[in-house]
């Protein structure tokens, strides 16, 4: 019994570690790998806005093309810049050592980022940059304080200003306006408009995070459908196994 309790404690330990330390609230999204158009738009945003600094070196363009239902030629023409071929991995030409000097830390590979941070974190992170003149890039971030990345989506989103202290940022309460479906409350307000409306920008980031989530787990849909089939097989198999067991044991008392 004692061992059992120790085992339970060990299983729960990471949960306790996660609960420690105050963290800003995250906005929740439901990812949908079946929504191919969303994934295609997400990939487009990713190659245009992220691949310059970050690589996704465990993802090949071609695999994404097949999974997202895009012809190879289209991907080669529109989503690959430079002289890379469609069969290659999604890497970039930025030298890691120099990038570390430019940014303070090299931009990490993003193939498995959705596994590391989770989709909700990514969705919140990319939408919660705010102006902070004391930082090298003039921006800070609610869920990643003192981040070394510039707000690369600022042109789309616009400039957000923060009117809370660091402490209030972490405990801010955000609500969804039932009429517009947009977020109200919270610490950040849009000071300068970008090229997209708040609604459009949320959608752009949703698509981007959906694509990053796909990269982190490209077989999600397959494993779900396979899982269902396996369970159905086991249910049918159980009937035969049970009948066989009855047959074997019928003379034993
Ligand atoms: C100008 C270069 C640059 C571009 C473009 C860029 N990033 Fe970054 N990004 C960085 C740097 C540098 C860091 C490391 C920041 C740090 O650790 O303080 C970073 C960090 C991150 C992180 C956090 C990594 C972690 O877990 O520590 C995520 C997520 C991220 N970037 C996503 C993106 C996405 C998505 C895009 C495209 C919309 C993008 N980045 C575009 C430079 C860039």
PDB file of C-alpha atoms and ligand atoms in Angstrom:
ATOM      1  CA  UNK A   1       0.000   0.000   0.000  1.00  0.00           C
ATOM      2  CA  UNK A   2       2.869   2.340   0.933  1.00  0.00           C
ATOM      3  CA  UNK A   3       4.547   1.682  -2.411  1.00  0.00           C
ATOM      4  CA  UNK A   4       1.277   2.441  -4.144  1.00  0.00           C
ATOM      5  CA  UNK A   5       1.067   5.848  -2.466  1.00  0.00           C
ATOM      6  CA  UNK A   6       4.680   6.632  -3.304  1.00  0.00           C
ATOM      7  CA  UNK A   7       3.982   5.740  -6.941  1.00  0.00           C
ATOM      8  CA  UNK A   8       0.915   8.021  -6.988  1.00  0.00           C
ATOM      9  CA  UNK A   9       2.946  10.873  -5.464  1.00  0.00           C
ATOM     10  CA  UNK A  10       5.606  10.462  -8.143  1.00  0.00           C
ATOM     11  CA  UNK A  11       3.008  10.530 -10.886  1.00  0.00           C
ATOM     12  CA  UNK A  12       1.477  13.711  -9.491  1.00  0.00           C
ATOM     13  CA  UNK A  13       4.796  15.495  -8.951  1.00  0.00           C
ATOM     14  CA  UNK A  14       5.003  17.161 -12.383  1.00  0.00           C
ATOM     15  CA  UNK A  15       1.462  18.504 -11.875  1.00  0.00           C
ATOM     16  CA  UNK A  16       2.514  20.069  -8.588  1.00  0.00           C
ATOM     17  CA  UNK A  17       5.631  21.538 -10.205  1.00  0.00           C
ATOM     18  CA  UNK A  18       3.461  23.033 -12.920  1.00  0.00           C
ATOM     19  CA  UNK A  19       1.095  24.574 -10.431  1.00  0.00           C
ATOM     20  CA  UNK A  20       3.954  26.348  -8.647  1.00  0.00           C
ATOM     21  CA  UNK A  21       4.772  29.920  -9.666  1.00  0.00           C
ATOM     22  CA  UNK A  22       2.281  32.473 -10.945  1.00  0.00           C
ATOM     23  CA  UNK A  23       1.582  32.441 -14.661  1.00  0.00           C
ATOM     24  CA  UNK A  24      -0.493  34.745 -16.804  1.00  0.00           C
ATOM     25  CA  UNK A  25      -3.832  33.273 -17.946  1.00  0.00           C
ATOM     26  CA  UNK A  26      -3.843  31.581 -21.355  1.00  0.00           C
ATOM     27  CA  UNK A  27      -6.477  31.932 -24.070  1.00  0.00           C
ATOM     28  CA  UNK A  28      -7.868  28.589 -25.113  1.00  0.00           C
ATOM     29  CA  UNK A  29      -8.227  27.325 -28.689  1.00  0.00           C
ATOM     30  CA  UNK A  30      -9.507  24.073 -30.129  1.00  0.00           C
ATOM     31  CA  UNK A  31      -7.035  22.929 -32.728  1.00  0.00           C
ATOM     32  CA  UNK A  32      -8.394  21.138 -35.781  1.00  0.00           C
ATOM     33  CA  UNK A  33      -5.980  19.170 -37.975  1.00  0.00           C
ATOM     34  CA  UNK A  34      -8.846  18.177 -40.263  1.00  0.00           C
ATOM     35  CA  UNK A  35      -9.261  21.803 -41.330  1.00  0.00           C
ATOM     36  CA  UNK A  36      -6.823  21.733 -44.241  1.00  0.00           C
ATOM     37  CA  UNK A  37      -7.494  25.324 -45.373  1.00  0.00           C
ATOM     38  CA  UNK A  38      -6.584  26.589 -41.927  1.00  0.00           C
ATOM     39  CA  UNK A  39      -3.379  24.531 -41.944  1.00  0.00           C
ATOM     40  CA  UNK A  40      -2.476  25.815 -45.419  1.00  0.00           C
ATOM     41  CA  UNK A  41      -2.962  29.435 -44.345  1.00  0.00           C
ATOM     42  CA  UNK A  42      -0.950  28.684 -41.204  1.00  0.00           C
ATOM     43  CA  UNK A  43       1.924  27.270 -43.244  1.00  0.00           C
ATOM     44  CA  UNK A  44       1.861  30.347 -45.443  1.00  0.00           C
ATOM     45  CA  UNK A  45       2.157  32.620 -42.406  1.00  0.00           C
ATOM     46  CA  UNK A  46       4.858  30.388 -40.959  1.00  0.00           C
ATOM     47  CA  UNK A  47       7.126  30.466 -44.019  1.00  0.00           C
ATOM     48  CA  UNK A  48       6.566  34.196 -44.512  1.00  0.00           C
ATOM     49  CA  UNK A  49       6.968  35.413 -40.955  1.00  0.00           C
ATOM     50  CA  UNK A  50       8.858  32.786 -38.956  1.00  0.00           C
ATOM     51  CA  UNK A  51      11.120  30.700 -41.171  1.00  0.00           C
ATOM     52  CA  UNK A  52      13.524  33.603 -41.682  1.00  0.00           C
ATOM     53  CA  UNK A  53      14.756  33.196 -38.103  1.00  0.00           C
ATOM     54  CA  UNK A  54      13.392  29.864 -36.899  1.00  0.00           C
ATOM     55  CA  UNK A  55      13.882  26.507 -38.575  1.00  0.00           C
ATOM     56  CA  UNK A  56      11.505  23.543 -38.540  1.00  0.00           C
ATOM     57  CA  UNK A  57      14.142  21.021 -39.404  1.00  0.00           C
ATOM     58  CA  UNK A  58      12.168  17.869 -38.569  1.00  0.00           C
ATOM     59  CA  UNK A  59       9.495  18.849 -41.075  1.00  0.00           C
ATOM     60  CA  UNK A  60       9.874  18.422 -44.825  1.00  0.00           C
ATOM     61  CA  UNK A  61       8.043  20.753 -47.209  1.00  0.00           C
ATOM     62  CA  UNK A  62       6.912  17.725 -49.211  1.00  0.00           C
ATOM     63  CA  UNK A  63       5.375  15.904 -46.243  1.00  0.00           C
ATOM     64  CA  UNK A  64       3.442  19.049 -45.350  1.00  0.00           C
ATOM     65  CA  UNK A  65       2.356  19.392 -48.990  1.00  0.00           C
ATOM     66  CA  UNK A  66       0.969  15.830 -48.991  1.00  0.00           C
ATOM     67  CA  UNK A  67      -0.677  16.082 -45.559  1.00  0.00           C
ATOM     68  CA  UNK A  68      -2.242  19.470 -46.242  1.00  0.00           C
ATOM     69  CA  UNK A  69      -3.423  18.501 -49.726  1.00  0.00           C
ATOM     70  CA  UNK A  70      -1.253  20.891 -51.757  1.00  0.00           C
ATOM     71  CA  UNK A  71       0.437  19.997 -55.064  1.00  0.00           C
ATOM     72  CA  UNK A  72       4.239  19.913 -54.805  1.00  0.00           C
ATOM     73  CA  UNK A  73       4.662  22.462 -57.606  1.00  0.00           C
ATOM     74  CA  UNK A  74       2.493  25.017 -55.808  1.00  0.00           C
ATOM     75  CA  UNK A  75       4.519  24.591 -52.637  1.00  0.00           C
ATOM     76  CA  UNK A  76       7.789  24.864 -54.558  1.00  0.00           C
ATOM     77  CA  UNK A  77       6.634  28.061 -56.259  1.00  0.00           C
ATOM     78  CA  UNK A  78       4.876  29.849 -53.441  1.00  0.00           C
ATOM     79  CA  UNK A  79       6.096  28.572 -50.103  1.00  0.00           C
ATOM     80  CA  UNK A  80       9.794  27.963 -50.682  1.00  0.00           C
ATOM     81  CA  UNK A  81      12.092  30.949 -50.884  1.00  0.00           C
ATOM     82  CA  UNK A  82      15.692  30.591 -51.968  1.00  0.00           C
ATOM     83  CA  UNK A  83      17.039  27.529 -53.734  1.00  0.00           C
ATOM     84  CA  UNK A  84      15.591  24.806 -51.507  1.00  0.00           C
ATOM     85  CA  UNK A  85      13.800  21.840 -53.053  1.00  0.00           C
ATOM     86  CA  UNK A  86      10.404  20.541 -52.006  1.00  0.00           C
ATOM     87  CA  UNK A  87      11.922  17.324 -50.609  1.00  0.00           C
ATOM     88  CA  UNK A  88      14.124  19.217 -48.174  1.00  0.00           C
ATOM     89  CA  UNK A  89      13.586  20.029 -44.531  1.00  0.00           C
ATOM     90  CA  UNK A  90      12.250  23.430 -43.523  1.00  0.00           C
ATOM     91  CA  UNK A  91      15.550  24.973 -42.541  1.00  0.00           C
ATOM     92  CA  UNK A  92      16.919  28.476 -43.001  1.00  0.00           C
ATOM     93  CA  UNK A  93      20.229  30.129 -43.653  1.00  0.00           C
ATOM     94  CA  UNK A  94      20.567  31.955 -40.350  1.00  0.00           C
ATOM     95  CA  UNK A  95      23.865  31.067 -38.626  1.00  0.00           C
ATOM     96  CA  UNK A  96      23.062  29.976 -35.069  1.00  0.00           C
ATOM     97  CA  UNK A  97      26.160  31.453 -33.421  1.00  0.00           C
ATOM     98  CA  UNK A  98      25.673  34.892 -34.953  1.00  0.00           C
ATOM     99  CA  UNK A  99      21.932  34.834 -34.272  1.00  0.00           C
ATOM    100  CA  UNK A 100      22.758  34.252 -30.612  1.00  0.00           C
ATOM    101  CA  UNK A 101      24.790  37.468 -30.644  1.00  0.00           C
ATOM    102  CA  UNK A 102      22.071  39.442 -32.460  1.00  0.00           C
ATOM    103  CA  UNK A 103      19.172  38.312 -30.297  1.00  0.00           C
ATOM    104  CA  UNK A 104      20.859  37.315 -27.037  1.00  0.00           C
ATOM    105  CA  UNK A 105      19.785  33.754 -27.767  1.00  0.00           C
ATOM    106  CA  UNK A 106      19.453  31.857 -31.036  1.00  0.00           C
ATOM    107  CA  UNK A 107      15.866  31.415 -32.287  1.00  0.00           C
ATOM    108  CA  UNK A 108      15.033  27.788 -31.405  1.00  0.00           C
ATOM    109  CA  UNK A 109      13.771  25.177 -33.856  1.00  0.00           C
ATOM    110  CA  UNK A 110       9.963  25.243 -33.891  1.00  0.00           C
ATOM    111  CA  UNK A 111       9.009  21.791 -35.234  1.00  0.00           C
ATOM    112  CA  UNK A 112       8.129  20.448 -31.793  1.00  0.00           C
ATOM    113  CA  UNK A 113       7.375  23.777 -30.105  1.00  0.00           C
ATOM    114  CA  UNK A 114       3.651  22.995 -29.789  1.00  0.00           C
ATOM    115  CA  UNK A 115       4.584  19.872 -27.811  1.00  0.00           C
ATOM    116  CA  UNK A 116       6.877  21.862 -25.556  1.00  0.00           C
ATOM    117  CA  UNK A 117       4.656  24.837 -24.769  1.00  0.00           C
ATOM    118  CA  UNK A 118       1.166  23.730 -25.788  1.00  0.00           C
ATOM    119  CA  UNK A 119      -1.176  25.343 -28.314  1.00  0.00           C
ATOM    120  CA  UNK A 120      -2.882  27.672 -25.829  1.00  0.00           C
ATOM    121  CA  UNK A 121       0.470  29.099 -24.777  1.00  0.00           C
ATOM    122  CA  UNK A 122       1.532  29.697 -28.387  1.00  0.00           C
ATOM    123  CA  UNK A 123      -1.791  31.320 -29.237  1.00  0.00           C
ATOM    124  CA  UNK A 124      -1.528  33.636 -26.245  1.00  0.00           C
ATOM    125  CA  UNK A 125       2.183  34.328 -26.737  1.00  0.00           C
ATOM    126  CA  UNK A 126       1.875  35.444 -30.355  1.00  0.00           C
ATOM    127  CA  UNK A 127      -0.999  37.806 -29.492  1.00  0.00           C
ATOM    128  CA  UNK A 128       0.386  39.323 -26.301  1.00  0.00           C
ATOM    129  CA  UNK A 129       3.406  41.358 -27.311  1.00  0.00           C
ATOM    130  CA  UNK A 130       3.185  44.906 -25.975  1.00  0.00           C
ATOM    131  CA  UNK A 131       5.243  48.062 -26.305  1.00  0.00           C
ATOM    132  CA  UNK A 132       8.102  48.348 -23.820  1.00  0.00           C
ATOM    133  CA  UNK A 133      10.749  50.938 -24.696  1.00  0.00           C
ATOM    134  CA  UNK A 134      13.207  49.509 -22.158  1.00  0.00           C
ATOM    135  CA  UNK A 135      13.617  46.299 -24.171  1.00  0.00           C
ATOM    136  CA  UNK A 136      16.065  45.957 -27.111  1.00  0.00           C
ATOM    137  CA  UNK A 137      13.246  45.366 -29.666  1.00  0.00           C
ATOM    138  CA  UNK A 138      10.879  47.809 -27.992  1.00  0.00           C
ATOM    139  CA  UNK A 139       8.473  45.020 -27.015  1.00  0.00           C
ATOM    140  CA  UNK A 140       7.804  42.727 -24.113  1.00  0.00           C
ATOM    141  CA  UNK A 141       5.452  39.784 -23.747  1.00  0.00           C
ATOM    142  CA  UNK A 142       2.850  38.819 -21.168  1.00  0.00           C
ATOM    143  CA  UNK A 143       3.542  35.071 -21.120  1.00  0.00           C
ATOM    144  CA  UNK A 144       7.273  35.326 -21.935  1.00  0.00           C
ATOM    145  CA  UNK A 145       8.626  38.258 -19.865  1.00  0.00           C
ATOM    146  CA  UNK A 146      11.750  39.929 -21.329  1.00  0.00           C
ATOM    147  CA  UNK A 147      11.525  37.891 -24.503  1.00  0.00           C
ATOM    148  CA  UNK A 148      14.377  38.223 -27.022  1.00  0.00           C
ATOM    149  CA  UNK A 149      12.109  38.010 -30.087  1.00  0.00           C
ATOM    150  CA  UNK A 150      10.773  41.095 -31.868  1.00  0.00           C
ATOM    151  CA  UNK A 151       7.020  41.296 -32.479  1.00  0.00           C
ATOM    152  CA  UNK A 152       7.195  40.078 -36.063  1.00  0.00           C
ATOM    153  CA  UNK A 153       3.411  40.168 -36.526  1.00  0.00           C
ATOM    154  CA  UNK A 154       3.136  43.817 -35.452  1.00  0.00           C
ATOM    155  CA  UNK A 155       2.345  44.968 -38.992  1.00  0.00           C
ATOM    156  CA  UNK A 156      -0.765  42.774 -38.977  1.00  0.00           C
ATOM    157  CA  UNK A 157      -1.810  43.232 -35.370  1.00  0.00           C
ATOM    158  CA  UNK A 158      -0.810  46.823 -34.632  1.00  0.00           C
ATOM    159  CA  UNK A 159       0.839  48.103 -31.461  1.00  0.00           C
ATOM    160  CA  UNK A 160      -0.498  47.040 -28.075  1.00  0.00           C
ATOM    161  CA  UNK A 161       0.065  49.065 -24.935  1.00  0.00           C
ATOM    162  CA  UNK A 162       0.065  47.699 -21.429  1.00  0.00           C
ATOM    163  CA  UNK A 163      -1.550  49.675 -18.616  1.00  0.00           C
ATOM    164  CA  UNK A 164      -0.887  47.265 -15.748  1.00  0.00           C
ATOM    165  CA  UNK A 165       2.020  46.433 -13.461  1.00  0.00           C
ATOM    166  CA  UNK A 166       3.842  43.112 -13.881  1.00  0.00           C
ATOM    167  CA  UNK A 167       1.903  41.710 -10.931  1.00  0.00           C
ATOM    168  CA  UNK A 168      -1.454  42.761 -12.402  1.00  0.00           C
ATOM    169  CA  UNK A 169      -0.482  41.326 -15.796  1.00  0.00           C
ATOM    170  CA  UNK A 170      -0.176  37.880 -14.280  1.00  0.00           C
ATOM    171  CA  UNK A 171      -3.521  38.099 -12.510  1.00  0.00           C
ATOM    172  CA  UNK A 172      -5.420  39.919 -15.251  1.00  0.00           C
ATOM    173  CA  UNK A 173      -8.939  38.764 -15.963  1.00  0.00           C
ATOM    174  CA  UNK A 174      -9.997  38.548 -19.576  1.00  0.00           C
ATOM    175  CA  UNK A 175     -13.540  38.005 -20.743  1.00  0.00           C
ATOM    176  CA  UNK A 176     -15.136  37.261 -24.066  1.00  0.00           C
ATOM    177  CA  UNK A 177     -17.763  39.747 -25.214  1.00  0.00           C
ATOM    178  CA  UNK A 178     -20.835  37.583 -25.955  1.00  0.00           C
ATOM    179  CA  UNK A 179     -21.951  39.947 -28.730  1.00  0.00           C
ATOM    180  CA  UNK A 180     -18.767  40.236 -30.769  1.00  0.00           C
ATOM    181  CA  UNK A 181     -16.911  37.140 -29.573  1.00  0.00           C
ATOM    182  CA  UNK A 182     -13.880  39.370 -29.005  1.00  0.00           C
ATOM    183  CA  UNK A 183     -11.871  39.664 -25.857  1.00  0.00           C
ATOM    184  CA  UNK A 184     -12.625  42.506 -23.451  1.00  0.00           C
ATOM    185  CA  UNK A 185     -10.922  43.532 -20.232  1.00  0.00           C
ATOM    186  CA  UNK A 186      -7.343  42.530 -19.583  1.00  0.00           C
ATOM    187  CA  UNK A 187      -4.282  44.756 -19.488  1.00  0.00           C
ATOM    188  CA  UNK A 188      -3.491  45.321 -23.155  1.00  0.00           C
ATOM    189  CA  UNK A 189      -5.171  47.794 -25.471  1.00  0.00           C
ATOM    190  CA  UNK A 190      -4.559  48.392 -29.145  1.00  0.00           C
ATOM    191  CA  UNK A 191      -2.858  51.780 -29.478  1.00  0.00           C
ATOM    192  CA  UNK A 192      -2.113  51.674 -33.201  1.00  0.00           C
ATOM    193  CA  UNK A 193      -4.052  49.684 -35.749  1.00  0.00           C
ATOM    194  CA  UNK A 194      -2.379  47.061 -37.919  1.00  0.00           C
ATOM    195  CA  UNK A 195      -3.483  45.913 -41.352  1.00  0.00           C
ATOM    196  CA  UNK A 196      -5.838  43.313 -39.860  1.00  0.00           C
ATOM    197  CA  UNK A 197      -8.787  43.777 -37.516  1.00  0.00           C
ATOM    198  CA  UNK A 198      -8.587  42.119 -34.093  1.00  0.00           C
ATOM    199  CA  UNK A 199     -10.840  39.348 -35.335  1.00  0.00           C
ATOM    200  CA  UNK A 200      -8.795  38.715 -38.475  1.00  0.00           C
ATOM    201  CA  UNK A 201      -5.564  38.742 -36.515  1.00  0.00           C
ATOM    202  CA  UNK A 202      -6.875  36.180 -34.019  1.00  0.00           C
ATOM    203  CA  UNK A 203      -7.772  33.989 -36.976  1.00  0.00           C
ATOM    204  CA  UNK A 204      -4.326  34.404 -38.563  1.00  0.00           C
ATOM    205  CA  UNK A 205      -2.675  33.366 -35.304  1.00  0.00           C
ATOM    206  CA  UNK A 206      -5.146  30.512 -34.859  1.00  0.00           C
ATOM    207  CA  UNK A 207      -4.214  29.147 -38.306  1.00  0.00           C
ATOM    208  CA  UNK A 208      -0.519  29.579 -37.556  1.00  0.00           C
ATOM    209  CA  UNK A 209      -0.771  27.734 -34.239  1.00  0.00           C
ATOM    210  CA  UNK A 210      -2.924  25.062 -35.878  1.00  0.00           C
ATOM    211  CA  UNK A 211      -0.083  24.507 -38.375  1.00  0.00           C
ATOM    212  CA  UNK A 212       2.540  24.442 -35.604  1.00  0.00           C
ATOM    213  CA  UNK A 213       0.391  21.928 -33.767  1.00  0.00           C
ATOM    214  CA  UNK A 214       0.264  19.783 -36.925  1.00  0.00           C
ATOM    215  CA  UNK A 215       4.083  19.943 -37.195  1.00  0.00           C
ATOM    216  CA  UNK A 216       4.396  18.778 -33.595  1.00  0.00           C
ATOM    217  CA  UNK A 217       2.140  15.799 -34.215  1.00  0.00           C
ATOM    218  CA  UNK A 218       1.594  15.132 -37.932  1.00  0.00           C
ATOM    219  CA  UNK A 219      -0.087  11.767 -37.331  1.00  0.00           C
ATOM    220  CA  UNK A 220      -2.742  12.972 -34.880  1.00  0.00           C
ATOM    221  CA  UNK A 221      -5.702  12.268 -37.183  1.00  0.00           C
ATOM    222  CA  UNK A 222      -4.314   8.893 -38.257  1.00  0.00           C
ATOM    223  CA  UNK A 223      -3.633   7.770 -34.706  1.00  0.00           C
ATOM    224  CA  UNK A 224      -7.156   8.750 -33.631  1.00  0.00           C
ATOM    225  CA  UNK A 225      -8.842   6.799 -36.414  1.00  0.00           C
ATOM    226  CA  UNK A 226      -6.488   3.861 -35.929  1.00  0.00           C
ATOM    227  CA  UNK A 227      -7.203   3.950 -32.174  1.00  0.00           C
ATOM    228  CA  UNK A 228     -10.948   3.645 -32.828  1.00  0.00           C
ATOM    229  CA  UNK A 229     -10.395   0.714 -35.169  1.00  0.00           C
ATOM    230  CA  UNK A 230      -8.183  -1.054 -32.634  1.00  0.00           C
ATOM    231  CA  UNK A 231     -10.823  -0.627 -29.915  1.00  0.00           C
ATOM    232  CA  UNK A 232     -13.535  -2.015 -32.206  1.00  0.00           C
ATOM    233  CA  UNK A 233     -11.281  -4.975 -33.029  1.00  0.00           C
ATOM    234  CA  UNK A 234     -10.630  -5.614 -29.338  1.00  0.00           C
ATOM    235  CA  UNK A 235     -14.354  -5.519 -28.565  1.00  0.00           C
ATOM    236  CA  UNK A 236     -15.091  -8.140 -31.256  1.00  0.00           C
ATOM    237  CA  UNK A 237     -12.057 -10.208 -30.298  1.00  0.00           C
ATOM    238  CA  UNK A 238     -13.258 -10.224 -26.692  1.00  0.00           C
ATOM    239  CA  UNK A 239     -16.419 -12.141 -27.651  1.00  0.00           C
ATOM    240  CA  UNK A 240     -14.375 -14.938 -29.270  1.00  0.00           C
ATOM    241  CA  UNK A 241     -11.748 -14.984 -26.520  1.00  0.00           C
ATOM    242  CA  UNK A 242     -14.476 -15.221 -23.905  1.00  0.00           C
ATOM    243  CA  UNK A 243     -16.233 -18.056 -25.748  1.00  0.00           C
ATOM    244  CA  UNK A 244     -12.923 -19.891 -26.028  1.00  0.00           C
ATOM    245  CA  UNK A 245     -12.200 -19.419 -22.334  1.00  0.00           C
ATOM    246  CA  UNK A 246     -15.630 -20.852 -21.485  1.00  0.00           C
ATOM    247  CA  UNK A 247     -14.972 -23.835 -23.710  1.00  0.00           C
ATOM    248  CA  UNK A 248     -11.600 -24.577 -22.076  1.00  0.00           C
ATOM    249  CA  UNK A 249     -12.876 -24.244 -18.532  1.00  0.00           C
ATOM    250  CA  UNK A 250     -16.214 -25.989 -18.916  1.00  0.00           C
ATOM    251  CA  UNK A 251     -14.984 -29.327 -17.463  1.00  0.00           C
ATOM    252  CA  UNK A 252     -12.884 -27.811 -14.709  1.00  0.00           C
ATOM    253  CA  UNK A 253     -14.662 -27.235 -11.404  1.00  0.00           C
TER     254      UNK A 253
HETATM  255  C1  LIG B   1      13.722  38.237 -36.231  1.00  0.00           C
HETATM  256  C2  LIG B   1      13.867  36.836 -35.877  1.00  0.00           C
HETATM  257  C3  LIG B   1      12.614  36.101 -35.460  1.00  0.00           C
HETATM  258  C4  LIG B   1      11.473  35.902 -36.194  1.00  0.00           C
HETATM  259  C5  LIG B   1      11.163  36.391 -37.591  1.00  0.00           C
HETATM  260  C6  LIG B   1      10.608  35.088 -35.378  1.00  0.00           C
HETATM  261  N1  LIG B   1      11.198  34.809 -34.187  1.00  0.00           N
HETATM  262 FE1  LIG B   1      10.458  33.631 -32.719  1.00  0.00          FE
HETATM  263  N2  LIG B   1      12.098  33.935 -31.605  1.00  0.00           N
HETATM  264  C7  LIG B   1      13.209  34.668 -31.992  1.00  0.00           C
HETATM  265  C8  LIG B   1      14.188  34.645 -30.925  1.00  0.00           C
HETATM  266  C9  LIG B   1      15.553  35.326 -30.939  1.00  0.00           C
HETATM  267  C10 LIG B   1      13.636  33.854 -29.887  1.00  0.00           C
HETATM  268  C11 LIG B   1      14.270  33.526 -28.528  1.00  0.00           C
HETATM  269  C12 LIG B   1      13.700  34.461 -27.510  1.00  0.00           C
HETATM  270  C13 LIG B   1      14.198  34.225 -26.109  1.00  0.00           C
HETATM  271  O1  LIG B   1      14.506  33.074 -25.751  1.00  0.00           O
HETATM  272  O2  LIG B   1      14.237  35.215 -25.368  1.00  0.00           O
HETATM  273  C14 LIG B   1      12.334  33.445 -30.342  1.00  0.00           C
HETATM  274  C15 LIG B   1      11.464  32.676 -29.593  1.00  0.00           C
HETATM  275  C16 LIG B   1      10.275  32.163 -30.045  1.00  0.00           C
HETATM  276  C17 LIG B   1       9.396  31.288 -29.295  1.00  0.00           C
HETATM  277  C18 LIG B   1       9.640  30.803 -27.880  1.00  0.00           C
HETATM  278  C19 LIG B   1      10.573  29.652 -27.873  1.00  0.00           C
HETATM  279  C20 LIG B   1      10.709  29.034 -26.512  1.00  0.00           C
HETATM  280  O3  LIG B   1       9.950  28.104 -26.213  1.00  0.00           O
HETATM  281  O4  LIG B   1      11.559  29.497 -25.748  1.00  0.00           O
HETATM  282  C21 LIG B   1       8.341  30.987 -30.091  1.00  0.00           C
HETATM  283  C22 LIG B   1       7.164  30.089 -29.771  1.00  0.00           C
HETATM  284  C23 LIG B   1       8.534  31.696 -31.324  1.00  0.00           C
HETATM  285  N3  LIG B   1       9.709  32.396 -31.274  1.00  0.00           N
HETATM  286  C24 LIG B   1       7.637  31.656 -32.380  1.00  0.00           C
HETATM  287  C25 LIG B   1       7.785  32.393 -33.526  1.00  0.00           C
HETATM  288  C26 LIG B   1       6.802  32.403 -34.592  1.00  0.00           C
HETATM  289  C27 LIG B   1       5.525  31.578 -34.613  1.00  0.00           C
HETATM  290  C28 LIG B   1       7.260  33.261 -35.537  1.00  0.00           C
HETATM  291  C29 LIG B   1       6.562  33.661 -36.799  1.00  0.00           C
HETATM  292  C30 LIG B   1       5.317  34.347 -36.636  1.00  0.00           C
HETATM  293  C31 LIG B   1       8.549  33.779 -35.072  1.00  0.00           C
HETATM  294  N4  LIG B   1       8.825  33.228 -33.849  1.00  0.00           N
HETATM  295  C32 LIG B   1       9.345  34.667 -35.784  1.00  0.00           C
HETATM  296  C33 LIG B   1      13.385  35.336 -33.186  1.00  0.00           C
HETATM  297  C34 LIG B   1      12.443  35.389 -34.195  1.00  0.00           C
END
